[in-house]
């Protein structure tokens, strides 16, 4: 099956595209876009992979669903389109960056600059119906994104996986911790940020690990 994803990812995921579950997923997603309002825009479904080719990945941040409000989702987890108000979780991420690294509080909620530096901002589910959180869960996306995580863990080394919240931590359970750095903390949501996200310093820890392994650190702010 021909999938419009960056060529660097095709060689690592081509077997997934031929599996029955993925063909069923494609049919489901096409039908949803044809009959309902679904986010992100079709051209942005695989945008995280376009901005962050396989060979460039050095950090992986796992999210769950795309934002389901109008104009928010842009294909990168936690990121919003330019000019859109930053959701609460993203505001808390920026507060932690400022507390962790110092400097000014970041205002720009579009995280394209992170992706271009090698941060794969990967949602477990890549599409969602408008205003219906979780509406495209358990349709096949999770199996596909599990395969992405497993390929990265297996075929690369010295990656940093940032896992916020129980869902992301369960999804990252098979990451090879002998080859990679896994950072776990509470989710940045207002419901849990004060239960272990604030003060976890994932951004400085990530850069310390990258620099230790002679990899260019990320400019987070």
PDB file of C-alpha atoms in Angstrom:
ATOM      1  CA  UNK A   1       0.000   0.000   0.000  1.00  0.00           C
ATOM      2  CA  UNK A   2       1.344   3.432  -0.952  1.00  0.00           C
ATOM      3  CA  UNK A   3       1.342   5.775   2.053  1.00  0.00           C
ATOM      4  CA  UNK A   4       2.286   9.444   1.795  1.00  0.00           C
ATOM      5  CA  UNK A   5       4.964   9.472   4.472  1.00  0.00           C
ATOM      6  CA  UNK A   6       8.555  10.684   4.347  1.00  0.00           C
ATOM      7  CA  UNK A   7      10.708   8.266   2.349  1.00  0.00           C
ATOM      8  CA  UNK A   8      13.111   7.742   5.262  1.00  0.00           C
ATOM      9  CA  UNK A   9      10.300   6.123   7.250  1.00  0.00           C
ATOM     10  CA  UNK A  10       8.993   3.897   4.458  1.00  0.00           C
ATOM     11  CA  UNK A  11      11.867   1.434   4.604  1.00  0.00           C
ATOM     12  CA  UNK A  12      11.404   0.967   8.345  1.00  0.00           C
ATOM     13  CA  UNK A  13       7.603   0.721   8.308  1.00  0.00           C
ATOM     14  CA  UNK A  14       6.815  -0.835   4.918  1.00  0.00           C
ATOM     15  CA  UNK A  15       5.775  -4.154   6.491  1.00  0.00           C
ATOM     16  CA  UNK A  16       3.173  -2.344   8.611  1.00  0.00           C
ATOM     17  CA  UNK A  17       1.579  -0.798   5.525  1.00  0.00           C
ATOM     18  CA  UNK A  18       0.868  -4.239   4.105  1.00  0.00           C
ATOM     19  CA  UNK A  19      -0.780  -5.694   7.203  1.00  0.00           C
ATOM     20  CA  UNK A  20      -4.564  -6.166   7.246  1.00  0.00           C
ATOM     21  CA  UNK A  21      -5.085  -3.865  10.238  1.00  0.00           C
ATOM     22  CA  UNK A  22      -3.455  -0.943   8.420  1.00  0.00           C
ATOM     23  CA  UNK A  23      -5.579  -1.405   5.309  1.00  0.00           C
ATOM     24  CA  UNK A  24      -8.688  -1.437   7.507  1.00  0.00           C
ATOM     25  CA  UNK A  25      -7.421   1.687   9.277  1.00  0.00           C
ATOM     26  CA  UNK A  26      -6.968   3.519   5.979  1.00  0.00           C
ATOM     27  CA  UNK A  27     -10.533   2.652   4.930  1.00  0.00           C
ATOM     28  CA  UNK A  28     -11.892   3.866   8.284  1.00  0.00           C
ATOM     29  CA  UNK A  29      -9.967   7.144   8.161  1.00  0.00           C
ATOM     30  CA  UNK A  30     -10.994   7.877   4.569  1.00  0.00           C
ATOM     31  CA  UNK A  31     -14.648   7.312   5.439  1.00  0.00           C
ATOM     32  CA  UNK A  32     -14.380   9.572   8.496  1.00  0.00           C
ATOM     33  CA  UNK A  33     -12.850  12.436   6.527  1.00  0.00           C
ATOM     34  CA  UNK A  34     -15.485  12.033   3.827  1.00  0.00           C
ATOM     35  CA  UNK A  35     -18.442  12.234   6.209  1.00  0.00           C
ATOM     36  CA  UNK A  36     -17.322  14.194   9.304  1.00  0.00           C
ATOM     37  CA  UNK A  37     -15.057  16.998  10.484  1.00  0.00           C
ATOM     38  CA  UNK A  38     -11.770  15.312  11.407  1.00  0.00           C
ATOM     39  CA  UNK A  39      -8.434  16.709  12.572  1.00  0.00           C
ATOM     40  CA  UNK A  40      -5.725  17.342  11.610  1.00  0.00           C
ATOM     41  CA  UNK A  41      -6.054  18.306   7.948  1.00  0.00           C
ATOM     42  CA  UNK A  42      -5.423  15.218   5.779  1.00  0.00           C
ATOM     43  CA  UNK A  43      -2.085  16.582   4.562  1.00  0.00           C
ATOM     44  CA  UNK A  44      -0.890  16.820   8.173  1.00  0.00           C
ATOM     45  CA  UNK A  45      -1.674  13.288   9.374  1.00  0.00           C
ATOM     46  CA  UNK A  46       1.973  12.211   8.941  1.00  0.00           C
ATOM     47  CA  UNK A  47       3.467  15.680   9.426  1.00  0.00           C
ATOM     48  CA  UNK A  48       5.523  14.611  12.464  1.00  0.00           C
ATOM     49  CA  UNK A  49       7.362  12.194  10.179  1.00  0.00           C
ATOM     50  CA  UNK A  50       7.804  14.781   7.422  1.00  0.00           C
ATOM     51  CA  UNK A  51       9.455  17.313   9.710  1.00  0.00           C
ATOM     52  CA  UNK A  52      11.548  14.698  11.527  1.00  0.00           C
ATOM     53  CA  UNK A  53      13.003  12.071   9.160  1.00  0.00           C
ATOM     54  CA  UNK A  54      14.031   8.747  10.685  1.00  0.00           C
ATOM     55  CA  UNK A  55      17.756   9.464  10.540  1.00  0.00           C
ATOM     56  CA  UNK A  56      17.277  12.806  12.331  1.00  0.00           C
ATOM     57  CA  UNK A  57      15.380  11.500  15.370  1.00  0.00           C
ATOM     58  CA  UNK A  58      17.172  12.059  18.660  1.00  0.00           C
ATOM     59  CA  UNK A  59      14.237  12.687  21.033  1.00  0.00           C
ATOM     60  CA  UNK A  60      10.737  11.164  21.082  1.00  0.00           C
ATOM     61  CA  UNK A  61       7.843  12.737  22.968  1.00  0.00           C
ATOM     62  CA  UNK A  62       4.711  10.584  23.106  1.00  0.00           C
ATOM     63  CA  UNK A  63       1.232  12.073  23.188  1.00  0.00           C
ATOM     64  CA  UNK A  64      -2.162  10.401  22.989  1.00  0.00           C
ATOM     65  CA  UNK A  65      -4.730  12.122  20.690  1.00  0.00           C
ATOM     66  CA  UNK A  66      -4.555  15.142  18.390  1.00  0.00           C
ATOM     67  CA  UNK A  67      -6.326  18.226  19.703  1.00  0.00           C
ATOM     68  CA  UNK A  68      -9.996  18.049  18.725  1.00  0.00           C
ATOM     69  CA  UNK A  69     -10.812  21.772  18.711  1.00  0.00           C
ATOM     70  CA  UNK A  70     -11.092  23.740  15.477  1.00  0.00           C
ATOM     71  CA  UNK A  71      -7.748  24.996  14.172  1.00  0.00           C
ATOM     72  CA  UNK A  72      -5.592  23.425  16.872  1.00  0.00           C
ATOM     73  CA  UNK A  73      -4.123  20.141  15.604  1.00  0.00           C
ATOM     74  CA  UNK A  74      -1.187  20.319  13.202  1.00  0.00           C
ATOM     75  CA  UNK A  75       0.121  16.740  13.225  1.00  0.00           C
ATOM     76  CA  UNK A  76       2.589  17.139  16.103  1.00  0.00           C
ATOM     77  CA  UNK A  77       1.705  16.087  19.644  1.00  0.00           C
ATOM     78  CA  UNK A  78       1.188  18.983  22.089  1.00  0.00           C
ATOM     79  CA  UNK A  79       1.769  21.490  19.254  1.00  0.00           C
ATOM     80  CA  UNK A  80      -0.826  23.921  17.882  1.00  0.00           C
ATOM     81  CA  UNK A  81      -1.022  25.989  14.728  1.00  0.00           C
ATOM     82  CA  UNK A  82       0.426  29.499  14.643  1.00  0.00           C
ATOM     83  CA  UNK A  83      -1.854  32.055  16.255  1.00  0.00           C
ATOM     84  CA  UNK A  84      -3.861  29.522  18.265  1.00  0.00           C
ATOM     85  CA  UNK A  85      -4.077  29.954  22.027  1.00  0.00           C
ATOM     86  CA  UNK A  86      -1.826  27.499  23.840  1.00  0.00           C
ATOM     87  CA  UNK A  87      -3.793  24.725  25.585  1.00  0.00           C
ATOM     88  CA  UNK A  88      -3.201  24.251  29.336  1.00  0.00           C
ATOM     89  CA  UNK A  89      -0.851  21.258  28.971  1.00  0.00           C
ATOM     90  CA  UNK A  90       1.338  23.180  26.543  1.00  0.00           C
ATOM     91  CA  UNK A  91       1.376  26.194  28.851  1.00  0.00           C
ATOM     92  CA  UNK A  92       2.633  23.931  31.627  1.00  0.00           C
ATOM     93  CA  UNK A  93       5.311  22.480  29.357  1.00  0.00           C
ATOM     94  CA  UNK A  94       6.567  26.000  28.665  1.00  0.00           C
ATOM     95  CA  UNK A  95       6.523  26.841  32.387  1.00  0.00           C
ATOM     96  CA  UNK A  96       8.677  23.788  33.080  1.00  0.00           C
ATOM     97  CA  UNK A  97      11.098  24.768  30.315  1.00  0.00           C
ATOM     98  CA  UNK A  98      11.501  28.199  31.889  1.00  0.00           C
ATOM     99  CA  UNK A  99      11.955  26.738  35.383  1.00  0.00           C
ATOM    100  CA  UNK A 100      14.339  24.062  34.092  1.00  0.00           C
ATOM    101  CA  UNK A 101      16.473  26.112  31.721  1.00  0.00           C
ATOM    102  CA  UNK A 102      15.817  29.756  32.626  1.00  0.00           C
ATOM    103  CA  UNK A 103      15.200  32.539  30.144  1.00  0.00           C
ATOM    104  CA  UNK A 104      11.941  33.964  28.862  1.00  0.00           C
ATOM    105  CA  UNK A 105       8.668  32.044  28.892  1.00  0.00           C
ATOM    106  CA  UNK A 106       8.108  30.617  25.424  1.00  0.00           C
ATOM    107  CA  UNK A 107       4.952  31.940  23.800  1.00  0.00           C
ATOM    108  CA  UNK A 108       4.928  30.213  20.392  1.00  0.00           C
ATOM    109  CA  UNK A 109       2.843  27.040  20.575  1.00  0.00           C
ATOM    110  CA  UNK A 110       3.768  25.713  17.130  1.00  0.00           C
ATOM    111  CA  UNK A 111       6.585  23.242  17.811  1.00  0.00           C
ATOM    112  CA  UNK A 112       7.860  22.865  14.258  1.00  0.00           C
ATOM    113  CA  UNK A 113      11.278  24.091  15.426  1.00  0.00           C
ATOM    114  CA  UNK A 114      11.554  21.141  17.834  1.00  0.00           C
ATOM    115  CA  UNK A 115      10.628  18.680  15.089  1.00  0.00           C
ATOM    116  CA  UNK A 116      13.216  20.111  12.715  1.00  0.00           C
ATOM    117  CA  UNK A 117      15.863  19.631  15.402  1.00  0.00           C
ATOM    118  CA  UNK A 118      15.101  15.917  15.667  1.00  0.00           C
ATOM    119  CA  UNK A 119      12.263  15.765  18.195  1.00  0.00           C
ATOM    120  CA  UNK A 120       9.604  13.312  17.005  1.00  0.00           C
ATOM    121  CA  UNK A 121       6.332  14.609  18.442  1.00  0.00           C
ATOM    122  CA  UNK A 122       4.279  11.444  18.106  1.00  0.00           C
ATOM    123  CA  UNK A 123       0.653  10.986  19.065  1.00  0.00           C
ATOM    124  CA  UNK A 124      -0.489   7.406  19.644  1.00  0.00           C
ATOM    125  CA  UNK A 125      -3.573   8.140  17.531  1.00  0.00           C
ATOM    126  CA  UNK A 126      -3.004  10.346  14.496  1.00  0.00           C
ATOM    127  CA  UNK A 127      -6.578  11.465  13.765  1.00  0.00           C
ATOM    128  CA  UNK A 128      -9.662  12.452  15.754  1.00  0.00           C
ATOM    129  CA  UNK A 129     -13.227  13.576  15.078  1.00  0.00           C
ATOM    130  CA  UNK A 130     -13.944  17.190  15.971  1.00  0.00           C
ATOM    131  CA  UNK A 131     -14.898  17.711  19.605  1.00  0.00           C
ATOM    132  CA  UNK A 132     -14.812  13.969  20.345  1.00  0.00           C
ATOM    133  CA  UNK A 133     -11.653  13.073  22.244  1.00  0.00           C
ATOM    134  CA  UNK A 134     -10.607   9.467  21.743  1.00  0.00           C
ATOM    135  CA  UNK A 135     -12.997   8.920  18.851  1.00  0.00           C
ATOM    136  CA  UNK A 136     -10.339   7.278  16.641  1.00  0.00           C
ATOM    137  CA  UNK A 137      -8.733   5.171  19.337  1.00  0.00           C
ATOM    138  CA  UNK A 138      -8.616   1.377  18.924  1.00  0.00           C
ATOM    139  CA  UNK A 139      -8.989   1.593  15.147  1.00  0.00           C
ATOM    140  CA  UNK A 140      -5.395   0.628  14.362  1.00  0.00           C
ATOM    141  CA  UNK A 141      -3.394   3.777  14.937  1.00  0.00           C
ATOM    142  CA  UNK A 142      -1.984   2.504  18.236  1.00  0.00           C
ATOM    143  CA  UNK A 143      -0.606  -0.626  16.570  1.00  0.00           C
ATOM    144  CA  UNK A 144       1.044   1.513  13.905  1.00  0.00           C
ATOM    145  CA  UNK A 145       2.617   3.939  16.377  1.00  0.00           C
ATOM    146  CA  UNK A 146       3.760   1.035  18.558  1.00  0.00           C
ATOM    147  CA  UNK A 147       5.639  -0.190  15.493  1.00  0.00           C
ATOM    148  CA  UNK A 148       7.207   3.271  15.114  1.00  0.00           C
ATOM    149  CA  UNK A 149       8.449   3.230  18.712  1.00  0.00           C
ATOM    150  CA  UNK A 150       9.734  -0.333  18.387  1.00  0.00           C
ATOM    151  CA  UNK A 151      11.599   0.466  15.147  1.00  0.00           C
ATOM    152  CA  UNK A 152      13.285   3.466  16.729  1.00  0.00           C
ATOM    153  CA  UNK A 153      14.231   1.489  19.820  1.00  0.00           C
ATOM    154  CA  UNK A 154      15.563  -1.409  17.774  1.00  0.00           C
ATOM    155  CA  UNK A 155      17.364   0.379  14.963  1.00  0.00           C
ATOM    156  CA  UNK A 156      18.789   3.491  16.622  1.00  0.00           C
ATOM    157  CA  UNK A 157      20.766   4.210  19.773  1.00  0.00           C
ATOM    158  CA  UNK A 158      21.178   7.043  22.273  1.00  0.00           C
ATOM    159  CA  UNK A 159      17.644   8.359  21.832  1.00  0.00           C
ATOM    160  CA  UNK A 160      15.758  10.131  24.607  1.00  0.00           C
ATOM    161  CA  UNK A 161      12.163   9.006  25.083  1.00  0.00           C
ATOM    162  CA  UNK A 162      10.068  11.449  27.137  1.00  0.00           C
ATOM    163  CA  UNK A 163       7.025   9.687  28.572  1.00  0.00           C
ATOM    164  CA  UNK A 164       4.509  11.890  30.373  1.00  0.00           C
ATOM    165  CA  UNK A 165       1.672  10.130  32.136  1.00  0.00           C
ATOM    166  CA  UNK A 166       0.654   6.495  32.504  1.00  0.00           C
ATOM    167  CA  UNK A 167      -0.570   6.106  28.931  1.00  0.00           C
ATOM    168  CA  UNK A 168       2.756   7.150  27.393  1.00  0.00           C
ATOM    169  CA  UNK A 169       4.701   5.082  29.911  1.00  0.00           C
ATOM    170  CA  UNK A 170       2.729   1.956  29.063  1.00  0.00           C
ATOM    171  CA  UNK A 171       3.239   2.613  25.345  1.00  0.00           C
ATOM    172  CA  UNK A 172       6.982   2.920  25.919  1.00  0.00           C
ATOM    173  CA  UNK A 173       7.283  -0.217  28.047  1.00  0.00           C
ATOM    174  CA  UNK A 174       9.282  -2.128  25.404  1.00  0.00           C
ATOM    175  CA  UNK A 175      11.908   0.544  24.783  1.00  0.00           C
ATOM    176  CA  UNK A 176      15.435  -0.867  25.170  1.00  0.00           C
ATOM    177  CA  UNK A 177      16.752   1.042  28.183  1.00  0.00           C
ATOM    178  CA  UNK A 178      20.247  -0.370  27.632  1.00  0.00           C
ATOM    179  CA  UNK A 179      20.466   1.660  24.402  1.00  0.00           C
ATOM    180  CA  UNK A 180      18.298   4.672  25.170  1.00  0.00           C
ATOM    181  CA  UNK A 181      17.421   7.172  27.893  1.00  0.00           C
ATOM    182  CA  UNK A 182      13.811   6.992  29.111  1.00  0.00           C
ATOM    183  CA  UNK A 183      12.490   9.930  31.144  1.00  0.00           C
ATOM    184  CA  UNK A 184       9.186   9.420  32.963  1.00  0.00           C
ATOM    185  CA  UNK A 185       7.036  11.957  34.774  1.00  0.00           C
ATOM    186  CA  UNK A 186       3.422  12.914  35.357  1.00  0.00           C
ATOM    187  CA  UNK A 187       1.449  14.349  32.460  1.00  0.00           C
ATOM    188  CA  UNK A 188       1.608  18.168  32.052  1.00  0.00           C
ATOM    189  CA  UNK A 189      -2.190  18.403  32.212  1.00  0.00           C
ATOM    190  CA  UNK A 190      -3.476  20.764  34.933  1.00  0.00           C
ATOM    191  CA  UNK A 191      -4.963  17.672  36.603  1.00  0.00           C
ATOM    192  CA  UNK A 192      -1.546  16.084  37.171  1.00  0.00           C
ATOM    193  CA  UNK A 193       1.194  18.658  36.564  1.00  0.00           C
ATOM    194  CA  UNK A 194       1.695  19.262  40.290  1.00  0.00           C
ATOM    195  CA  UNK A 195       1.961  15.506  40.921  1.00  0.00           C
ATOM    196  CA  UNK A 196       5.399  15.069  39.409  1.00  0.00           C
ATOM    197  CA  UNK A 197       5.598  16.960  36.125  1.00  0.00           C
ATOM    198  CA  UNK A 198       6.706  20.297  37.526  1.00  0.00           C
ATOM    199  CA  UNK A 199      10.278  19.961  38.731  1.00  0.00           C
ATOM    200  CA  UNK A 200      11.017  16.837  36.683  1.00  0.00           C
ATOM    201  CA  UNK A 201      13.504  18.783  34.498  1.00  0.00           C
ATOM    202  CA  UNK A 202      13.118  16.679  31.342  1.00  0.00           C
ATOM    203  CA  UNK A 203      14.601  19.327  29.071  1.00  0.00           C
ATOM    204  CA  UNK A 204      17.924  19.768  30.842  1.00  0.00           C
ATOM    205  CA  UNK A 205      18.177  15.998  31.424  1.00  0.00           C
ATOM    206  CA  UNK A 206      17.580  15.384  27.718  1.00  0.00           C
ATOM    207  CA  UNK A 207      20.280  17.822  26.673  1.00  0.00           C
ATOM    208  CA  UNK A 208      22.746  16.459  29.212  1.00  0.00           C
ATOM    209  CA  UNK A 209      22.265  12.950  27.829  1.00  0.00           C
ATOM    210  CA  UNK A 210      22.580  14.113  24.232  1.00  0.00           C
ATOM    211  CA  UNK A 211      25.730  16.086  24.943  1.00  0.00           C
ATOM    212  CA  UNK A 212      27.214  13.150  26.860  1.00  0.00           C
ATOM    213  CA  UNK A 213      26.762  11.095  23.700  1.00  0.00           C
ATOM    214  CA  UNK A 214      28.162  13.893  21.504  1.00  0.00           C
ATOM    215  CA  UNK A 215      24.770  14.736  19.975  1.00  0.00           C
ATOM    216  CA  UNK A 216      23.642  18.322  19.394  1.00  0.00           C
ATOM    217  CA  UNK A 217      21.297  19.415  22.219  1.00  0.00           C
ATOM    218  CA  UNK A 218      17.808  20.758  21.550  1.00  0.00           C
ATOM    219  CA  UNK A 219      16.963  24.453  21.704  1.00  0.00           C
ATOM    220  CA  UNK A 220      13.702  24.215  23.607  1.00  0.00           C
ATOM    221  CA  UNK A 221      12.805  27.864  24.210  1.00  0.00           C
TER     222      UNK A 221
END
